[in-house]
Amino acid sequence: MTTITADERRGPGGGRGPGERRVPRWGGFSAGMLALELRRMARNRRTVVFTVIMPPVFFLLFGSNADYRSTRAGEGNLTAFVLVSMAVYGAMLACTAGGAMVSVERAVGWSRQLRLTPLTPAAYVAVKLVLAMVVGAVSVVATFVVGSFAGADMPVSAWVGCGLLAWVCALVFAAFGLFMGYLLPSENVMQVLGPVLAVLSFAGGLFVPVDSLGHVFATVARFTPAYGVGVLARAPLAHEGELWVAVLNVVAWTALFAAGAMWRFRKDTARV
Amino acid sequence: MTVELDGVVKRFGAVTAVDGLDLRIGAGEVVALLGPNGAGKTSTVDMMLGLSAPDAGSVRVLGRAPREAVARGLVSAVMQTGGLLKDYTVAETVRLTAVLFGRSRRDVDAVLERAGVAEIAGRLVGKCSGGQQQRLRFAMALLPDPELLILDEPTTGMDVSGRRDFWEAIRSDARSGRTVIFATHYLDEADAYADRVVFVRRGRVVADGSAAQVKAMVSGRTVRAAWPGADEAALRALPGVDEVEVRGDTVTVRGKDSDEVARFLLTRTPARDLEIASHNLEEAFLALTADDAGTAGGPGADIGRGQGGALSAGGGVLISGDEREATR
Ligand SMILES: Nc1ncnc2c1ncn2[C@@H]1O[C@H](COP(=O)(O)OP(=O)(O)OP(=O)(O)O)[C@@H](O)[C@H]1O
Ligand SMILES: [Mg+2]
């Protein structure tokens, strides 16, 4: 048996003794980790297509015809109206995908690997939420840039207001993504969630106005999670819809999804 | 003490994976954890790493709760299952670990070098072979410069040269005095690299001794030959013979000096079809850890009888009373 004590060793850390070892601040939440994670997300082609390419393409398909450009909608044209809806759709996809990263990481056992580091589960979730919001922002910006070249017209205040609201309110979908990520440990959870989000967007009036689908549908639609975000994000442009219903919608769904995510998250870490 | 396990119990529903395990491991020891599938090795390792909590008993690592020891980088591991992310490169994976442990880029380069993955640092993990991924896990485990390194079947799925390279890296690292605990199914690895061997069966320690002691305990070979009307007494009289068994025309001799037995059989008797087989670590392992050890007539019990004597003769090998009964 070798009997060299720890202090005599010179390892990669220059032989720091156990007494000098510190647990990192913020439970391991750091800019360095965010940067590496962002780089990894950007490398994932599917994520990029889903979040940065698809929303602008959808906008070009649905919102850029000449009639829309000349039709007024609120303070801008109909093209801008569609653009905001598509930006919300993009932010939704991006935030959900960001939150749902935990699903893949649990499925391949990366979360287990991370448990061998000082990273606390809460810091891990925080990293995922921040990532989801960053990707959401990129998605909104990408859609808006394309829109500005494709004939969307609205006042600067609406550009900024709509963009910020689409982004911030998409937090509800970051929570949704996290919840689903913990609920469905699968390597391709977005394949399941993609269609779900499409249905939610449709029901929430992002693709077509809910009123055009009949009274019953319109009533039900107001309770679906994408509806509130859509109404709020379009508010600076369109000034229509019942804002308090929309706010209630966003707050309630965020609370619900966050509670769900917390519940699964607790279960997950309790197993330790 | 680097590791202190006292009466540790871990249950999964009806299964008792770890059943009152006691184990103490001192600083600088290199310990092999051996046992059949489902013996409770991984469950034990998980508790040492704070990945799961014992249902009873206590687990202390370097005098701390495991989770705390992990967070301070005092203990790290290469796990049997433990994912890597395909879309990180090798270097990024280690860099992420470094960020979490608050280590520098220089440390990253150092461990990449030491784990033998510096040449493939820029490669995506998804494009690395199993052996390369395992060495990447090793690099990650080295990064916090732990006092205790735990390896759970680190070379499973590696080819022969991959295994050798991996152990070469571990061995040169262990020279620095790190405590190493590894679980393995490759008994030759335990033989070559451990200075203490712990046999686990059904969540209990069945045998625990130094590598040298275990080798002594299983030294000897079996000589088998066809010899109608064998002279049992003459065989027993040969030097180093422990046991003689005659079954029909076949005679089986267990002993330390197989050469002498073979020479005698071939030159002084009409015996033919001679075979010599070694009693290796594997046989001892099977005898001690077989699930049916102790069941009358089972193969485990059969070998166990032969090994039982050798075990006592080996000395210094600790076997709890009931297990001794079981293997006889
Ligand atoms: N999460 C779990 N849920 C239910 N049973 C489990 C779980 N983990 C382990 N077990 C059971 O506990 C027992 C011990 O398993 P463990 O993985 O510790 O064995 P092991 O010695 O590592 O085996 P192997 O050599 O196959 O890796 C087995 O019967 C196994 O089925
Ligand atoms: Mg195992």
XYZ file of C-alpha atoms and ligand atoms in Angstrom:
632
model
C 0.000 0.000 0.000
C 1.302 3.416 -0.884
C 1.238 5.863 1.973
C 1.753 9.216 0.365
C -0.586 11.678 1.977
C -2.832 13.929 0.017
C -0.747 16.993 0.724
C 2.371 15.556 -0.837
C 0.642 14.935 -4.112
C 0.879 17.216 -7.061
C -2.068 16.643 -9.301
C -3.509 18.747 -12.087
C -4.762 21.258 -9.545
C -1.254 21.933 -8.306
C -1.820 19.826 -5.215
C -4.500 21.812 -3.482
C -5.172 20.248 -0.139
C -8.711 19.303 0.858
C -8.931 22.288 3.179
C -8.532 24.729 0.314
C -11.295 23.209 -1.726
C -14.346 25.372 -2.125
C -17.803 24.694 -3.372
C -18.481 27.098 -6.274
C -20.852 30.022 -5.853
C -24.392 30.005 -7.243
C -24.432 26.219 -7.114
C -22.314 26.110 -10.272
C -24.421 28.508 -12.353
C -21.859 30.411 -14.419
C -21.341 32.359 -17.596
C -18.788 29.772 -18.685
C -21.357 27.018 -18.572
C -23.948 29.117 -20.392
C -21.453 29.880 -23.149
C -20.574 26.224 -23.670
C -24.204 25.182 -23.623
C -25.157 27.866 -26.121
C -22.426 26.782 -28.447
C -23.702 23.232 -28.225
C -27.286 24.269 -28.974
C -26.126 26.263 -31.970
C -24.377 23.146 -33.233
C -27.578 21.137 -33.159
C -29.002 21.518 -36.624
C -32.480 20.457 -35.653
C -32.680 23.082 -32.923
C -31.483 25.779 -35.290
C -34.004 24.810 -37.965
C -36.831 24.604 -35.453
C -36.133 27.891 -33.745
C -34.403 30.212 -36.171
C -35.303 29.043 -39.686
C -38.846 27.741 -39.394
C -40.606 30.762 -37.846
C -39.358 33.241 -40.502
C -40.186 30.732 -43.230
C -43.700 30.323 -41.858
C -44.010 34.072 -41.807
C -42.938 34.301 -45.445
C -45.454 31.620 -46.360
C -48.426 33.020 -44.460
C -47.856 36.721 -44.099
C -45.942 38.276 -46.924
C -48.456 38.478 -49.735
C -49.161 41.862 -51.277
C -52.756 42.144 -49.964
C -51.573 41.950 -46.372
C -49.048 44.696 -46.918
C -51.706 47.133 -47.941
C -54.254 46.079 -45.305
C -54.105 48.102 -42.119
C -54.178 46.315 -38.774
C -54.029 48.492 -35.692
C -51.022 50.755 -35.915
C -49.347 48.772 -38.675
C -50.209 46.515 -41.581
C -51.554 42.979 -41.582
C -48.084 41.689 -42.487
C -46.788 43.025 -39.181
C -49.737 41.418 -37.406
C -48.879 38.019 -38.868
C -45.208 38.650 -38.173
C -45.808 39.110 -34.454
C -47.849 35.913 -34.330
C -45.059 34.035 -36.039
C -42.495 35.540 -33.681
C -44.590 34.261 -30.784
C -44.715 30.860 -32.443
C -40.927 30.916 -32.856
C -40.316 31.987 -29.269
C -42.648 29.216 -28.179
C -40.726 26.607 -30.141
C -37.368 27.930 -28.999
C -38.279 28.151 -25.333
C -39.896 24.739 -25.330
C -36.864 23.232 -27.049
C -34.558 24.909 -24.529
C -36.526 23.624 -21.573
C -36.912 20.191 -23.114
C -33.129 19.804 -23.296
C -33.339 18.236 -19.857
C -35.229 15.351 -21.399
C -32.388 14.368 -23.711
C -29.846 14.897 -20.984
C -31.745 12.691 -18.615
C -32.267 10.044 -21.276
C -28.573 9.693 -22.090
C -27.531 9.887 -18.440
C -25.806 13.248 -18.653
C -27.747 14.519 -15.650
C -26.272 11.657 -13.671
C -22.828 12.656 -14.821
C -23.513 16.221 -13.740
C -24.418 14.990 -10.290
C -20.743 14.153 -9.902
C -19.959 17.862 -10.105
C -20.748 20.729 -7.734
C -23.614 21.824 -9.995
C -26.793 21.848 -7.919
C -30.071 20.728 -9.490
C -31.521 24.209 -9.012
C -28.565 25.781 -10.809
C -28.971 23.256 -13.594
C -32.603 24.233 -14.066
C -31.651 27.893 -13.957
C -29.085 27.335 -16.715
C -31.706 25.616 -18.857
C -34.214 28.418 -18.307
C -31.703 31.094 -19.237
C -30.709 29.104 -22.318
C -34.330 28.703 -23.317
C -34.857 32.452 -23.027
C -31.693 33.258 -24.980
C -32.714 30.983 -27.821
C -36.198 32.459 -27.649
C -34.719 35.935 -28.065
C -32.645 34.824 -31.048
C -35.735 33.361 -32.630
C -37.793 36.532 -32.172
C -34.993 38.713 -33.521
C -34.466 36.462 -36.546
C -38.172 36.532 -37.371
C -38.381 40.301 -36.941
C -35.335 40.917 -39.132
C -36.828 38.851 -41.927
C -40.172 40.572 -41.396
C -38.707 44.030 -41.627
C -37.363 43.199 -45.073
C -40.541 41.507 -46.176
C -42.915 44.396 -45.815
C -43.982 44.373 -42.193
C -44.823 47.900 -41.145
C -45.440 49.178 -37.635
C -44.182 51.999 -35.386
C -40.856 51.545 -33.616
C -42.647 51.363 -30.273
C -44.629 48.389 -31.584
C -41.524 46.656 -32.965
C -39.886 46.897 -29.552
C -43.011 46.290 -27.466
C -44.261 43.333 -29.495
C -40.821 41.769 -29.623
C -40.228 42.100 -25.885
C -43.680 40.804 -24.995
C -43.417 37.837 -27.374
C -40.125 36.978 -25.775
C -40.962 37.508 -22.102
C -44.331 35.806 -22.289
C -42.728 32.791 -23.938
C -41.415 32.037 -20.446
C -44.621 30.053 -20.113
C -43.232 27.708 -22.764
C -39.820 27.493 -21.167
C -41.662 26.174 -18.114
C -43.708 23.920 -20.392
C -40.529 22.567 -21.994
C -38.979 21.879 -18.607
C -42.087 20.127 -17.377
C -42.263 17.971 -20.489
C -38.525 17.405 -20.328
C -38.856 15.944 -16.867
C -42.062 14.122 -17.715
C -40.916 12.434 -20.923
C -37.357 11.183 -20.729
C -36.764 10.605 -24.388
C -34.060 11.493 -26.814
C -36.421 13.077 -29.301
C -38.995 14.770 -27.162
C -39.256 17.663 -29.629
C -40.653 15.293 -32.220
C -43.594 14.856 -29.878
C -43.751 18.459 -28.740
C -43.437 19.991 -32.234
C -46.926 18.874 -33.339
C -48.328 19.684 -29.883
C -47.015 23.225 -30.217
C -48.471 23.510 -33.712
C -51.893 22.540 -32.357
C -51.542 24.953 -29.452
C -50.530 27.752 -31.820
C -53.521 27.057 -33.996
C -55.853 26.987 -30.999
C -54.208 30.092 -29.595
C -54.938 32.080 -32.741
C -51.373 32.416 -33.975
C -52.094 30.977 -37.415
C -55.657 32.139 -37.919
C -57.798 34.472 -35.784
C -59.779 32.367 -33.288
C -62.984 34.250 -34.037
C -62.927 33.020 -37.628
C -63.445 29.467 -36.360
C -66.800 29.899 -34.698
C -68.063 30.908 -31.289
C -67.491 27.659 -29.392
C -63.972 27.291 -30.667
C -63.188 30.910 -29.871
C -64.358 30.465 -26.288
C -62.350 27.313 -25.738
C -59.318 28.820 -27.477
C -59.050 31.553 -24.884
C -58.116 28.974 -22.279
C -55.243 27.453 -24.253
C -51.679 28.445 -23.349
C -50.648 30.143 -26.584
C -53.659 32.455 -26.652
C -52.540 34.773 -23.869
C -49.044 35.181 -25.232
C -50.415 35.978 -28.697
C -52.853 38.627 -27.501
C -50.295 40.268 -25.222
C -47.545 40.277 -27.833
C -49.832 41.854 -30.445
C -51.250 44.409 -28.001
C -48.732 47.214 -28.737
C -49.642 46.870 -32.410
C -53.309 45.944 -32.473
C -54.783 47.204 -29.168
C -57.439 44.496 -29.313
C -58.607 41.552 -27.239
C -59.262 41.446 -23.519
C -55.877 42.094 -21.983
C -56.784 40.936 -18.481
C -57.917 37.565 -19.849
C -54.605 37.282 -21.657
C -52.566 38.195 -18.585
C -54.527 35.738 -16.478
C -53.973 33.084 -19.129
C -50.202 33.575 -19.215
C -49.826 33.745 -15.438
C -52.006 30.689 -14.826
C -50.285 28.508 -17.404
C -46.812 29.581 -16.280
C -47.717 28.749 -12.695
C -49.179 25.414 -13.743
C -46.219 24.357 -15.875
C -43.705 25.602 -13.326
C -45.486 23.659 -10.603
C -45.456 20.580 -12.803
C -41.770 21.012 -13.531
C -41.034 21.481 -9.820
C -43.003 18.373 -8.965
C -41.145 16.203 -11.474
C -37.871 17.852 -10.585
C -38.349 17.051 -6.890
C -39.186 13.469 -7.762
C -36.093 13.288 -9.905
C -33.725 14.557 -7.249
C -35.447 12.673 -4.436
C -34.345 9.453 -6.111
C -30.732 10.376 -5.339
C -10.187 6.644 6.453
C -11.006 7.454 2.881
C -14.175 5.381 2.774
C -16.231 4.154 5.702
C -19.281 2.025 5.036
C -21.064 0.788 8.142
C -23.890 -1.705 7.875
C -25.047 -0.179 4.620
C -28.375 -1.421 3.269
C -29.959 -0.469 -0.047
C -33.294 -1.829 -1.171
C -35.117 -1.468 -4.457
C -38.639 -2.620 -3.753
C -38.385 -6.307 -2.923
C -34.735 -6.513 -3.997
C -32.091 -5.944 -1.351
C -29.195 -4.799 -3.487
C -26.827 -4.077 -0.609
C -27.364 -6.063 2.554
C -25.442 -4.759 5.536
C -22.134 -4.042 3.876
C -19.156 -2.976 5.973
C -16.051 -1.695 4.276
C -13.180 0.539 5.260
C -10.685 1.779 2.742
C -7.595 3.722 3.719
C -5.762 6.472 1.864
C -3.729 5.339 -1.128
C -5.242 1.874 -1.423
C -6.135 0.499 -4.837
C -9.133 -1.741 -4.261
C -10.890 -4.034 -6.707
C -14.576 -4.717 -6.130
C -15.511 -8.065 -7.624
C -18.821 -9.838 -7.780
C -21.286 -11.348 -10.220
C -23.963 -9.345 -12.016
C -26.376 -7.902 -9.515
C -24.044 -8.374 -6.554
C -24.545 -4.767 -5.534
C -21.312 -3.190 -6.726
C -22.897 -0.322 -8.612
C -25.429 0.248 -5.843
C -22.562 0.507 -3.367
C -20.605 2.840 -5.611
C -23.689 5.028 -6.124
C -23.976 5.498 -2.388
C -20.292 6.391 -2.084
C -20.916 9.072 -4.691
C -24.058 10.389 -3.093
C -26.116 9.391 -6.131
C -28.358 7.389 -3.850
C -28.918 7.281 -0.129
C -28.691 4.094 1.948
C -31.862 2.729 3.552
C -29.824 1.914 6.644
C -26.260 2.300 7.820
C -23.871 5.118 7.126
C -21.602 6.139 4.284
C -18.725 8.571 4.884
C -16.214 9.604 2.277
C -13.132 11.438 3.530
C -15.037 12.102 6.720
C -17.867 13.878 4.938
C -21.267 13.101 3.531
C -20.709 11.783 -0.029
C -22.563 14.596 -1.766
C -20.396 17.143 0.000
C -17.215 15.280 -0.890
C -18.347 15.221 -4.531
C -19.164 18.931 -4.572
C -15.693 19.723 -3.260
C -14.083 17.536 -5.867
C -12.651 15.162 -3.270
C -14.159 12.171 -4.963
C -14.924 11.563 -8.616
C -15.831 8.614 -10.760
C -15.937 6.918 -14.100
C -19.332 5.311 -14.051
C -20.686 2.176 -15.626
C -23.571 4.081 -17.108
C -23.246 7.794 -17.317
C -23.891 9.637 -20.403
C -21.862 11.983 -22.406
C -23.407 14.479 -24.760
C -22.788 13.627 -28.407
C -22.729 17.206 -29.626
C -19.950 18.408 -27.351
C -16.371 17.940 -28.391
C -14.000 16.069 -26.128
C -12.313 19.291 -25.043
C -15.619 21.088 -24.457
C -16.870 18.271 -22.258
C -13.795 18.548 -20.078
C -13.948 22.335 -20.174
C -17.522 22.249 -18.905
C -16.395 20.060 -16.039
C -13.576 22.532 -15.378
C -16.006 25.441 -15.318
C -18.123 23.618 -12.762
C -15.161 22.826 -10.554
C -13.628 26.263 -10.986
C -10.498 24.937 -12.667
C -8.386 26.625 -15.293
C -7.813 25.933 -18.992
C -4.358 24.684 -18.060
C -5.919 21.992 -15.911
C -8.081 20.990 -18.866
C -5.064 20.556 -21.106
C -3.258 18.625 -18.387
C -5.996 16.034 -17.877
C -6.626 15.663 -21.610
C -2.975 14.776 -21.891
C -2.970 12.422 -18.958
C -6.071 10.565 -20.025
C -4.637 10.164 -23.521
C -7.323 12.125 -25.352
C -5.342 15.251 -26.203
C -5.038 14.215 -29.871
C -8.806 13.908 -30.239
C -9.655 17.004 -28.188
C -11.500 18.637 -31.082
C -13.549 15.596 -32.009
C -17.279 15.414 -31.306
C -18.034 12.944 -28.544
C -20.572 11.203 -30.789
C -17.771 10.364 -33.193
C -15.488 8.861 -30.539
C -15.139 5.119 -30.041
C -16.299 3.515 -26.822
C -12.760 3.318 -25.540
C -12.106 6.963 -26.338
C -15.311 7.963 -24.575
C -14.236 5.993 -21.563
C -10.921 7.796 -21.505
C -12.817 11.064 -21.784
C -14.795 10.086 -18.690
C -11.492 9.352 -17.044
C -10.221 12.826 -17.979
C -13.355 14.351 -16.440
C -12.840 12.311 -13.299
C -9.231 13.456 -13.022
C -10.102 17.098 -13.383
C -10.971 17.953 -9.767
C -7.771 16.164 -8.699
C -9.770 13.929 -6.343
C -8.459 12.133 -3.295
C -10.622 9.183 -4.239
C -11.289 7.908 -7.736
C -14.038 5.372 -8.295
C -14.218 3.344 -11.496
C -17.268 1.187 -12.158
C -16.410 -1.354 -14.841
C -14.314 1.211 -16.667
C -13.099 -1.055 -19.444
C -16.287 -2.870 -20.372
C -16.561 -3.002 -24.127
C -12.958 -2.031 -24.775
C -10.675 -4.135 -26.910
C -7.538 -5.656 -25.478
C -5.202 -2.829 -26.358
C -7.768 -0.244 -25.291
C -7.978 -1.890 -21.904
C -4.233 -1.991 -21.588
C -3.870 1.680 -22.516
C -6.615 2.637 -20.109
C -5.027 0.805 -17.212
C -1.656 2.200 -18.132
C -3.131 5.669 -17.683
C -4.759 4.693 -14.382
C -1.626 3.037 -13.152
C 0.616 5.995 -13.826
C -1.968 8.176 -12.139
C -2.228 5.939 -9.079
C 1.481 6.452 -8.496
C 0.546 9.905 -7.284
C -1.023 8.237 -4.253
C -4.671 8.609 -5.117
C -7.054 6.111 -3.577
C -8.705 4.060 -6.301
C -11.722 1.776 -6.060
C -12.724 -0.117 -9.159
C -15.442 -2.631 -9.907
C -14.720 -5.042 -12.694
C -15.611 -8.372 -14.230
C -12.125 -8.783 -15.641
C -10.354 -10.700 -12.932
C -6.989 -10.206 -14.568
C -7.439 -6.472 -14.047
C -8.023 -6.990 -10.357
C -5.014 -9.256 -10.324
C -2.755 -6.813 -12.086
C -3.788 -3.483 -10.645
C -5.382 -3.893 -7.230
C -3.501 -4.231 -3.993
C -6.673 -5.268 -2.266
C -9.505 -7.395 -3.554
C -13.027 -7.361 -2.154
C -15.484 -10.038 -3.245
C -19.123 -9.066 -3.002
C -22.050 -11.424 -3.225
C -25.703 -10.563 -2.740
C -24.822 -7.221 -1.235
C -22.328 -8.526 1.312
C -18.569 -8.735 1.488
C -17.674 -12.396 1.049
C -13.907 -12.120 0.998
C -11.495 -9.299 1.492
C -7.739 -9.538 1.266
C -4.676 -8.196 -0.436
C -4.067 -9.180 -4.036
C -1.149 -11.300 -2.889
C -3.303 -13.107 -0.351
C -5.973 -13.833 -2.891
C -3.383 -15.155 -5.272
C -1.962 -17.392 -2.562
C -5.405 -18.612 -1.744
C -6.019 -19.754 -5.280
C -2.572 -21.028 -6.158
C -2.385 -24.596 -7.331
C -3.624 -26.539 -10.291
C -5.748 -29.515 -11.106
C -4.231 -32.487 -12.901
C -6.696 -34.888 -14.458
C -5.878 -38.143 -16.214
C -7.346 -41.493 -17.220
C -5.892 -44.192 -15.021
C -7.956 -47.333 -14.504
C -7.328 -48.716 -11.066
C -5.545 -45.615 -9.824
C -3.348 -45.863 -6.757
C -4.862 -43.122 -4.600
C -2.409 -43.520 -1.738
C 0.621 -43.077 -3.992
C -0.824 -39.823 -5.324
C -1.559 -38.519 -1.844
C 2.015 -39.169 -0.884
C 3.316 -36.795 -3.564
C 4.570 -33.402 -2.351
C 2.083 -30.552 -2.417
C -0.993 -32.625 -3.148
C -4.099 -31.283 -1.418
C -6.809 -33.539 -2.680
C -7.218 -36.675 -4.757
C -10.446 -37.808 -6.253
C -11.071 -40.992 -8.233
C -14.206 -41.331 -10.287
C -14.409 -44.373 -12.489
C -11.286 -44.395 -14.606
C -10.586 -40.713 -14.080
C -8.353 -39.421 -11.370
C -8.304 -35.758 -10.369
C -5.484 -34.350 -8.277
C -5.469 -30.853 -6.806
C -2.222 -29.475 -5.547
C 0.482 -26.871 -5.689
C 3.061 -28.851 -7.666
C 1.321 -29.959 -10.816
C 4.631 -30.661 -12.574
C 5.551 -33.279 -10.009
C 2.145 -34.932 -10.258
C 2.251 -34.944 -14.043
C 5.780 -36.329 -14.135
C 4.788 -39.085 -11.730
C 1.657 -39.968 -13.670
C 3.345 -40.058 -17.066
C 6.556 -41.810 -16.117
C 5.611 -44.189 -13.307
C 2.026 -45.160 -14.102
C -0.008 -46.170 -17.164
C -2.077 -42.950 -16.911
C -2.902 -41.167 -20.186
C -4.985 -38.244 -21.576
C -3.423 -35.966 -19.020
C -4.789 -32.433 -18.578
C -3.573 -29.645 -16.371
C -5.856 -26.753 -15.434
C -5.067 -23.816 -13.216
C -7.144 -22.829 -10.238
C -7.268 -19.202 -10.915
C -8.856 -16.162 -9.429
C -11.810 -17.006 -11.559
C -12.492 -20.292 -9.801
C -12.167 -18.715 -6.390
C -14.451 -15.983 -7.594
C -17.038 -18.436 -8.813
C -16.843 -20.439 -5.626
C -17.193 -17.448 -3.393
C -19.722 -15.475 -5.295
C -21.895 -18.043 -7.041
C -25.549 -17.606 -6.213
C -25.909 -21.305 -5.586
C -22.844 -21.529 -3.393
C -23.895 -23.701 -0.500
C -26.602 -25.528 -2.392
C -25.727 -29.202 -2.098
C -24.558 -30.642 -5.384
C -24.452 -27.304 -7.190
C -21.352 -26.506 -9.190
C -20.512 -23.644 -6.872
C -20.569 -25.912 -3.871
C -18.348 -28.381 -5.652
C -15.592 -25.900 -6.351
C -16.215 -24.334 -2.993
C -15.233 -27.507 -1.224
C -11.934 -27.540 -2.993
C -11.310 -23.892 -2.364
C -12.413 -23.947 1.225
C -9.221 -25.612 2.354
C -7.090 -23.366 0.239
C -8.766 -20.338 1.734
C -7.875 -21.273 5.271
C -4.399 -22.178 4.133
C -4.017 -18.841 2.434
C -4.476 -17.077 5.724
C -5.368 -13.466 6.218
C -8.418 -13.775 4.063
C -11.419 -12.721 6.017
C -14.593 -14.623 5.515
C -17.579 -14.195 7.711
C -18.764 -17.324 9.494
C -21.956 -17.910 7.602
C -20.259 -17.488 4.253
C -17.642 -20.015 5.259
C -20.468 -22.415 5.965
C -22.039 -21.600 2.681
C -18.992 -22.383 0.629
C -18.248 -25.708 2.252
N -32.673 1.512 -9.781
C -32.924 0.239 -9.495
N -34.196 -0.188 -9.383
C -34.477 -1.476 -9.069
N -33.558 -2.414 -8.832
C -32.267 -2.049 -8.936
C -31.890 -0.713 -9.264
N -30.547 -0.640 -9.276
C -30.103 -1.873 -8.978
N -31.129 -2.725 -8.771
C -31.026 -4.149 -8.383
O -30.111 -4.232 -7.332
C -29.267 -5.348 -7.490
C -27.818 -4.914 -7.472
O -27.538 -4.173 -8.648
P -26.150 -3.508 -8.944
O -26.314 -2.709 -10.178
O -25.660 -2.812 -7.754
O -25.233 -4.763 -9.233
P -23.758 -4.826 -9.806
O -22.967 -5.609 -8.837
O -23.262 -3.483 -10.136
O -23.983 -5.676 -11.121
P -23.242 -5.610 -12.544
O -22.014 -6.418 -12.392
O -24.213 -6.247 -13.455
O -22.974 -4.181 -12.862
C -29.700 -6.020 -8.763
O -30.549 -7.087 -8.432
C -30.445 -4.967 -9.500
O -31.455 -5.527 -10.293
Mg -22.630 -2.563 -11.852
